[in-house]
Amino acid sequence: MQFEFEVTGGDFANAGTASSQVKKILKQLNVSVSDIKRIVVALYEAEVNIVAHAYSGVVTVEIETTQVRIILKDSGPGIPDIDLAMQQGYSTASPEVREMGFGAGMGLPNIKRNMDVLNISSEVGIGTTVEMIAFLNVA
Amino acid sequence: MKISEIVTILDGVLVAGKDQMDREISFGFASDLMSDVLTLETNDLVLLTGLCNIQSIRTAEMSDIPCIIFVRRKKVTPEMIELAEESEITLIECNYSMFKTVVTLAEHGIRPLF
C-alpha cells in the first residue's frame, strides 16, 4: 500500500498535515499504538524539516505488514555536512522555525531514535532525501 | 486527577474537548520546545506550554497527549480548537504563570515524568 503527500516549504500552518493523515491510515490498519506513535513522531519531525528548510517536498509512505518505509524527498538547499546536522543541538533554523517550537537541533536525532533505519542523502543546492523504516511489532 | 478537576484548580477556561473531561491524568510536562515534547514516551500526561500555535496541537496529536494547558494568558485560535476537537484533545486556557501552574498541579498530586 502506497501513499503520497506534498509538503510546501515555509507553510508552517500546514506543517504536520501529512503526518496526521498517515496517523489516521495506520490506525485504520490496526498498527500498534506504540508503533504508530514512533512512526508519526519521526515523520512529523521530518515534515517540519521540509517546511523549515526546503522549498517543496514529497512524502512517500509504503506500508507493508512487517514494515513502514517513508521517503521524504525535497527540493531545497541541501545539507552540506550530514554528520554535523545529526548532532544533537546543531541547527540552522530561522527565528520563525523557533517560534513554532522547533529549531533546537533535536529533529534528526529524534527521528533516528524512533525509526529502525535512517538514511540521508543530500546534494547542496539541489535537495535532500530521507529514507526511514520502522519494522512493525507484529504478533 | 480528572481533567475537569484540573480546570477547577487552575481557575482555567475549557476551550476544546469537553467530552473528555472525565479522563484521568497522572503526569505533567512543561515545555515551550515541541521537540522536547516529542521525545516523551508517556501518553497519560498534561502538557503545559506558553507556545500557543497550531504546532502545539499537532505535537499533542502525534504524541497521543490528551490535554494541553496554555499558560500566561495565551489565547487559543479557532484553527487550534478545530484541530483539537478533531483529535480529541482538551485545551485549557490559564491565566497563571508557568511556575504557578506547575506548583498548583504538583500540590494536587500531578507527578513529573522525570
Tab-separated table of C-alpha atoms in Angstrom:
chain	number	residue	atom	x	y	z
A	1	MET	CA	0.000	0.000	0.000
A	2	GLN	CA	1.477	3.338	-1.016
A	3	PHE	CA	0.519	6.948	-0.293
A	4	GLU	CA	1.989	10.245	-1.422
A	5	PHE	CA	1.769	13.685	0.183
A	6	GLU	CA	3.065	17.060	-0.929
A	7	VAL	CA	4.712	19.407	1.551
A	8	THR	CA	5.221	23.120	0.904
A	9	GLY	CA	8.297	24.869	2.268
A	10	GLY	CA	7.519	27.768	4.606
A	11	ASP	CA	3.878	26.746	5.084
A	12	PHE	CA	4.012	26.468	8.871
A	13	ALA	CA	0.230	26.488	9.272
A	14	ASN	CA	0.004	23.165	7.460
A	15	ALA	CA	3.150	21.511	8.820
A	16	GLY	CA	2.036	18.155	10.164
A	17	THR	CA	-0.861	17.611	7.772
A	18	ALA	CA	0.858	14.654	6.079
A	19	SER	CA	1.826	13.131	9.427
A	20	SER	CA	-1.754	13.492	10.600
A	21	GLN	CA	-3.073	11.670	7.517
A	22	VAL	CA	-0.531	8.882	7.971
A	23	LYS	CA	-1.540	8.502	11.613
A	24	LYS	CA	-5.183	8.026	10.566
A	25	ILE	CA	-4.209	5.438	7.938
A	26	LEU	CA	-2.008	3.447	10.365
A	27	LYS	CA	-4.813	3.472	12.939
A	28	GLN	CA	-7.258	2.101	10.375
A	29	LEU	CA	-4.765	-0.655	9.570
A	30	ASN	CA	-4.635	-1.617	13.265
A	31	VAL	CA	-0.930	-0.947	13.634
A	32	SER	CA	0.006	-0.996	17.344
A	33	VAL	CA	-0.303	2.264	19.290
A	34	SER	CA	3.411	2.301	20.172
A	35	ASP	CA	4.482	1.746	16.541
A	36	ILE	CA	2.090	4.459	15.325
A	37	LYS	CA	3.481	6.918	17.840
A	38	ARG	CA	7.158	6.396	16.959
A	39	ILE	CA	6.435	6.484	13.219
A	40	VAL	CA	4.336	9.659	13.290
A	41	VAL	CA	6.679	11.444	15.702
A	42	ALA	CA	9.609	10.735	13.346
A	43	LEU	CA	7.548	11.680	10.294
A	44	TYR	CA	6.332	14.892	11.919
A	45	GLU	CA	9.896	15.964	12.724
A	46	ALA	CA	10.915	15.175	9.133
A	47	GLU	CA	7.898	17.005	7.719
A	48	VAL	CA	8.693	20.061	9.852
A	49	ASN	CA	12.255	19.879	8.479
A	50	ILE	CA	10.938	20.231	4.912
A	51	VAL	CA	8.693	23.157	5.887
A	52	ALA	CA	11.560	24.770	7.801
A	53	HIS	CA	14.399	24.293	5.335
A	54	ALA	CA	13.225	23.298	1.844
A	55	TYR	CA	11.133	24.852	-0.960
A	56	SER	CA	8.925	21.824	-1.509
A	57	GLY	CA	8.886	18.121	-0.868
A	58	VAL	CA	7.117	14.850	-1.499
A	59	VAL	CA	6.490	12.271	1.211
A	60	THR	CA	6.003	8.693	0.034
A	61	VAL	CA	4.746	6.167	2.565
A	62	GLU	CA	4.922	2.447	1.792
A	63	ILE	CA	3.047	0.268	4.235
A	64	GLU	CA	3.596	-3.473	4.397
A	65	THR	CA	2.553	-5.987	7.041
A	66	THR	CA	6.021	-6.072	8.582
A	67	GLN	CA	7.315	-2.553	7.988
A	68	VAL	CA	6.562	1.061	7.153
A	69	ARG	CA	9.030	2.758	4.817
A	70	ILE	CA	8.879	6.515	4.347
A	71	ILE	CA	10.806	8.547	1.771
A	72	LEU	CA	10.895	12.338	2.085
A	73	LYS	CA	12.396	13.958	-0.985
A	74	ASP	CA	12.755	17.711	-1.045
A	75	SER	CA	13.947	20.453	-3.361
A	76	GLY	CA	15.984	22.760	-1.224
A	77	PRO	CA	19.385	23.993	-0.145
A	78	GLY	CA	20.599	20.514	0.860
A	79	ILE	CA	22.730	19.629	3.883
A	80	PRO	CA	26.478	20.347	3.441
A	81	ASP	CA	27.576	18.200	6.407
A	82	ILE	CA	25.145	15.428	7.382
A	83	ASP	CA	27.229	14.252	10.391
A	84	LEU	CA	27.100	17.775	11.790
A	85	ALA	CA	23.345	18.021	11.130
A	86	MET	CA	22.839	14.749	13.049
A	87	GLN	CA	24.486	16.196	16.165
A	88	GLN	CA	22.037	16.999	18.937
A	89	GLY	CA	21.836	20.762	19.387
A	90	TYR	CA	23.128	21.703	15.934
A	91	SER	CA	20.599	23.767	13.984
A	92	THR	CA	20.422	26.257	11.141
A	93	ALA	CA	16.735	27.004	11.777
A	94	SER	CA	15.339	30.518	11.320
A	95	PRO	CA	13.733	32.508	14.173
A	96	GLU	CA	10.368	31.701	12.527
A	97	VAL	CA	11.015	27.971	12.991
A	98	ARG	CA	11.993	28.524	16.633
A	99	GLU	CA	8.761	30.446	17.206
A	100	MET	CA	6.912	27.320	16.101
A	101	GLY	CA	8.556	25.328	18.906
A	102	PHE	CA	11.283	23.697	16.835
A	103	GLY	CA	14.803	24.514	15.678
A	104	ALA	CA	16.714	23.280	18.713
A	105	GLY	CA	18.742	20.732	16.770
A	106	MET	CA	16.719	17.765	18.006
A	107	GLY	CA	14.799	16.724	14.897
A	108	LEU	CA	17.232	14.348	13.215
A	109	PRO	CA	18.372	12.701	16.489
A	110	ASN	CA	14.684	12.322	17.402
A	111	ILE	CA	13.965	10.650	14.045
A	112	LYS	CA	16.922	8.284	14.471
A	113	ARG	CA	15.767	7.258	17.958
A	114	ASN	CA	12.260	6.386	16.749
A	115	MET	CA	12.974	4.588	13.474
A	116	ASP	CA	14.893	1.346	12.861
A	117	VAL	CA	16.602	2.568	9.680
A	118	LEU	CA	17.516	6.141	8.734
A	119	ASN	CA	19.394	7.068	5.563
A	120	ILE	CA	20.013	10.657	4.496
A	121	SER	CA	21.470	11.722	1.177
A	122	SER	CA	21.829	15.326	0.168
A	123	GLU	CA	23.171	17.492	-2.598
A	124	VAL	CA	23.906	21.119	-1.825
A	125	GLY	CA	21.725	23.397	-3.957
A	126	ILE	CA	19.511	20.514	-5.121
A	127	GLY	CA	17.841	18.920	-2.120
A	128	THR	CA	17.728	16.182	0.482
A	129	THR	CA	16.264	12.695	0.537
A	130	VAL	CA	15.485	10.989	3.812
A	131	GLU	CA	14.601	7.292	3.913
A	132	MET	CA	13.296	5.872	7.149
A	133	ILE	CA	11.975	2.445	8.009
A	134	ALA	CA	10.140	1.157	11.065
A	135	PHE	CA	9.871	-2.624	11.482
A	136	LEU	CA	6.435	-3.278	12.907
A	137	ASN	CA	5.897	-5.085	16.155
A	138	VAL	CA	3.600	-7.803	14.777
A	139	ALA	CA	2.446	-10.697	16.925
B	1	MET	CA	-6.865	13.539	38.565
B	2	LYS	CA	-9.730	14.148	36.158
B	3	ILE	CA	-9.319	16.876	33.520
B	4	SER	CA	-12.419	18.595	34.956
B	5	GLU	CA	-10.633	18.907	38.339
B	6	ILE	CA	-7.573	20.396	36.607
B	7	VAL	CA	-9.758	23.108	35.063
B	8	THR	CA	-11.189	23.917	38.503
B	9	ILE	CA	-7.924	24.103	40.478
B	10	LEU	CA	-6.260	26.264	37.814
B	11	ASP	CA	-9.272	28.530	37.517
B	12	GLY	CA	-8.920	27.772	33.818
B	13	VAL	CA	-11.178	28.090	30.809
B	14	LEU	CA	-12.011	24.957	28.886
B	15	VAL	CA	-11.914	25.856	25.169
B	16	ALA	CA	-11.938	22.451	23.458
B	17	GLY	CA	-12.643	18.809	24.270
B	18	LYS	CA	-15.426	18.980	26.809
B	19	ASP	CA	-16.328	15.345	26.055
B	20	GLN	CA	-13.037	14.183	27.548
B	21	MET	CA	-13.441	15.920	30.918
B	22	ASP	CA	-13.565	12.626	32.832
B	23	ARG	CA	-10.228	11.436	31.515
B	24	GLU	CA	-7.674	10.689	34.254
B	25	ILE	CA	-4.252	12.379	34.125
B	26	SER	CA	-1.314	11.372	36.353
B	27	PHE	CA	1.679	13.223	34.917
B	28	GLY	CA	2.627	16.696	33.769
B	29	PHE	CA	5.285	18.073	31.435
B	30	ALA	CA	6.049	21.753	30.916
B	31	SER	CA	7.818	22.923	27.757
B	32	ASP	CA	7.719	25.527	25.025
B	33	LEU	CA	10.007	23.396	22.872
B	34	MET	CA	7.931	20.886	20.910
B	35	SER	CA	10.929	18.697	20.016
B	36	ASP	CA	11.351	18.007	23.753
B	37	VAL	CA	7.690	17.018	23.977
B	38	LEU	CA	8.173	14.685	21.003
B	39	THR	CA	10.821	12.699	22.937
B	40	LEU	CA	8.350	11.632	25.655
B	41	GLU	CA	7.182	8.049	25.870
B	42	THR	CA	4.324	8.514	28.337
B	43	ASN	CA	0.886	9.429	26.988
B	44	ASP	CA	-1.037	9.862	30.202
B	45	LEU	CA	0.059	13.470	30.700
B	46	VAL	CA	-0.955	17.074	30.568
B	47	LEU	CA	1.256	19.412	28.554
B	48	LEU	CA	1.830	22.879	29.995
B	49	THR	CA	3.066	25.352	27.426
B	50	GLY	CA	3.226	29.009	26.527
B	51	LEU	CA	3.617	28.089	22.861
B	52	CYS	CA	0.167	28.958	21.601
B	53	ASN	CA	0.035	27.935	17.947
B	54	ILE	CA	-1.140	25.111	15.695
B	55	GLN	CA	2.112	23.168	16.171
B	56	SER	CA	1.462	22.616	19.868
B	57	ILE	CA	-1.795	20.871	18.894
B	58	ARG	CA	-0.036	18.870	16.161
B	59	THR	CA	2.633	17.820	18.654
B	60	ALA	CA	-0.017	16.592	21.090
B	61	GLU	CA	-1.768	14.785	18.237
B	62	MET	CA	1.413	12.921	17.213
B	63	SER	CA	2.349	12.153	20.830
B	64	ASP	CA	-1.143	10.992	21.927
B	65	ILE	CA	-1.225	13.707	24.604
B	66	PRO	CA	-4.861	14.168	25.720
B	67	CYS	CA	-4.699	17.635	27.307
B	68	ILE	CA	-2.840	20.934	26.819
B	69	ILE	CA	-2.848	23.868	29.251
B	70	PHE	CA	-1.856	27.211	27.734
B	71	VAL	CA	-0.304	29.303	30.487
B	72	ARG	CA	0.499	33.028	30.797
B	73	ARG	CA	-2.892	34.202	29.462
B	74	LYS	CA	-2.342	32.852	25.944
B	75	LYS	CA	-5.463	32.754	23.776
B	76	VAL	CA	-6.260	29.764	21.592
B	77	THR	CA	-7.288	30.403	17.948
B	78	PRO	CA	-10.353	28.879	16.184
B	79	GLU	CA	-7.978	26.808	13.965
B	80	MET	CA	-6.382	25.325	17.068
B	81	ILE	CA	-9.787	24.466	18.541
B	82	GLU	CA	-10.907	22.818	15.312
B	83	LEU	CA	-7.793	20.635	15.119
B	84	ALA	CA	-8.006	19.758	18.825
B	85	GLU	CA	-11.659	18.698	18.540
B	86	GLU	CA	-10.782	16.536	15.534
B	87	SER	CA	-8.022	14.816	17.521
B	88	GLU	CA	-9.987	14.656	20.807
B	89	ILE	CA	-7.515	16.847	22.673
B	90	THR	CA	-8.697	19.000	25.563
B	91	LEU	CA	-7.466	22.614	25.564
B	92	ILE	CA	-7.422	24.761	28.686
B	93	GLU	CA	-6.543	28.457	28.852
B	94	CYS	CA	-4.951	29.504	32.123
B	95	ASN	CA	-4.038	32.960	33.409
B	96	TYR	CA	-1.324	31.654	35.743
B	97	SER	CA	2.407	31.790	35.000
B	98	MET	CA	4.058	28.512	34.034
B	99	PHE	CA	5.598	28.324	37.513
B	100	LYS	CA	2.327	28.815	39.359
B	101	THR	CA	0.573	26.301	37.104
B	102	VAL	CA	3.252	23.678	37.782
B	103	VAL	CA	3.200	24.311	41.547
B	104	THR	CA	-0.602	24.138	41.710
B	105	LEU	CA	-0.789	20.882	39.770
B	106	ALA	CA	2.040	19.342	41.834
B	107	GLU	CA	0.285	20.298	45.090
B	108	HIS	CA	-2.746	18.389	43.835
B	109	GLY	CA	-0.787	15.241	43.023
B	110	ILE	CA	0.164	15.583	39.351
B	111	ARG	CA	3.621	13.990	39.094
B	112	PRO	CA	6.695	14.837	36.983
B	113	LEU	CA	7.837	12.373	34.305
B	114	PHE	CA	11.485	12.633	35.305
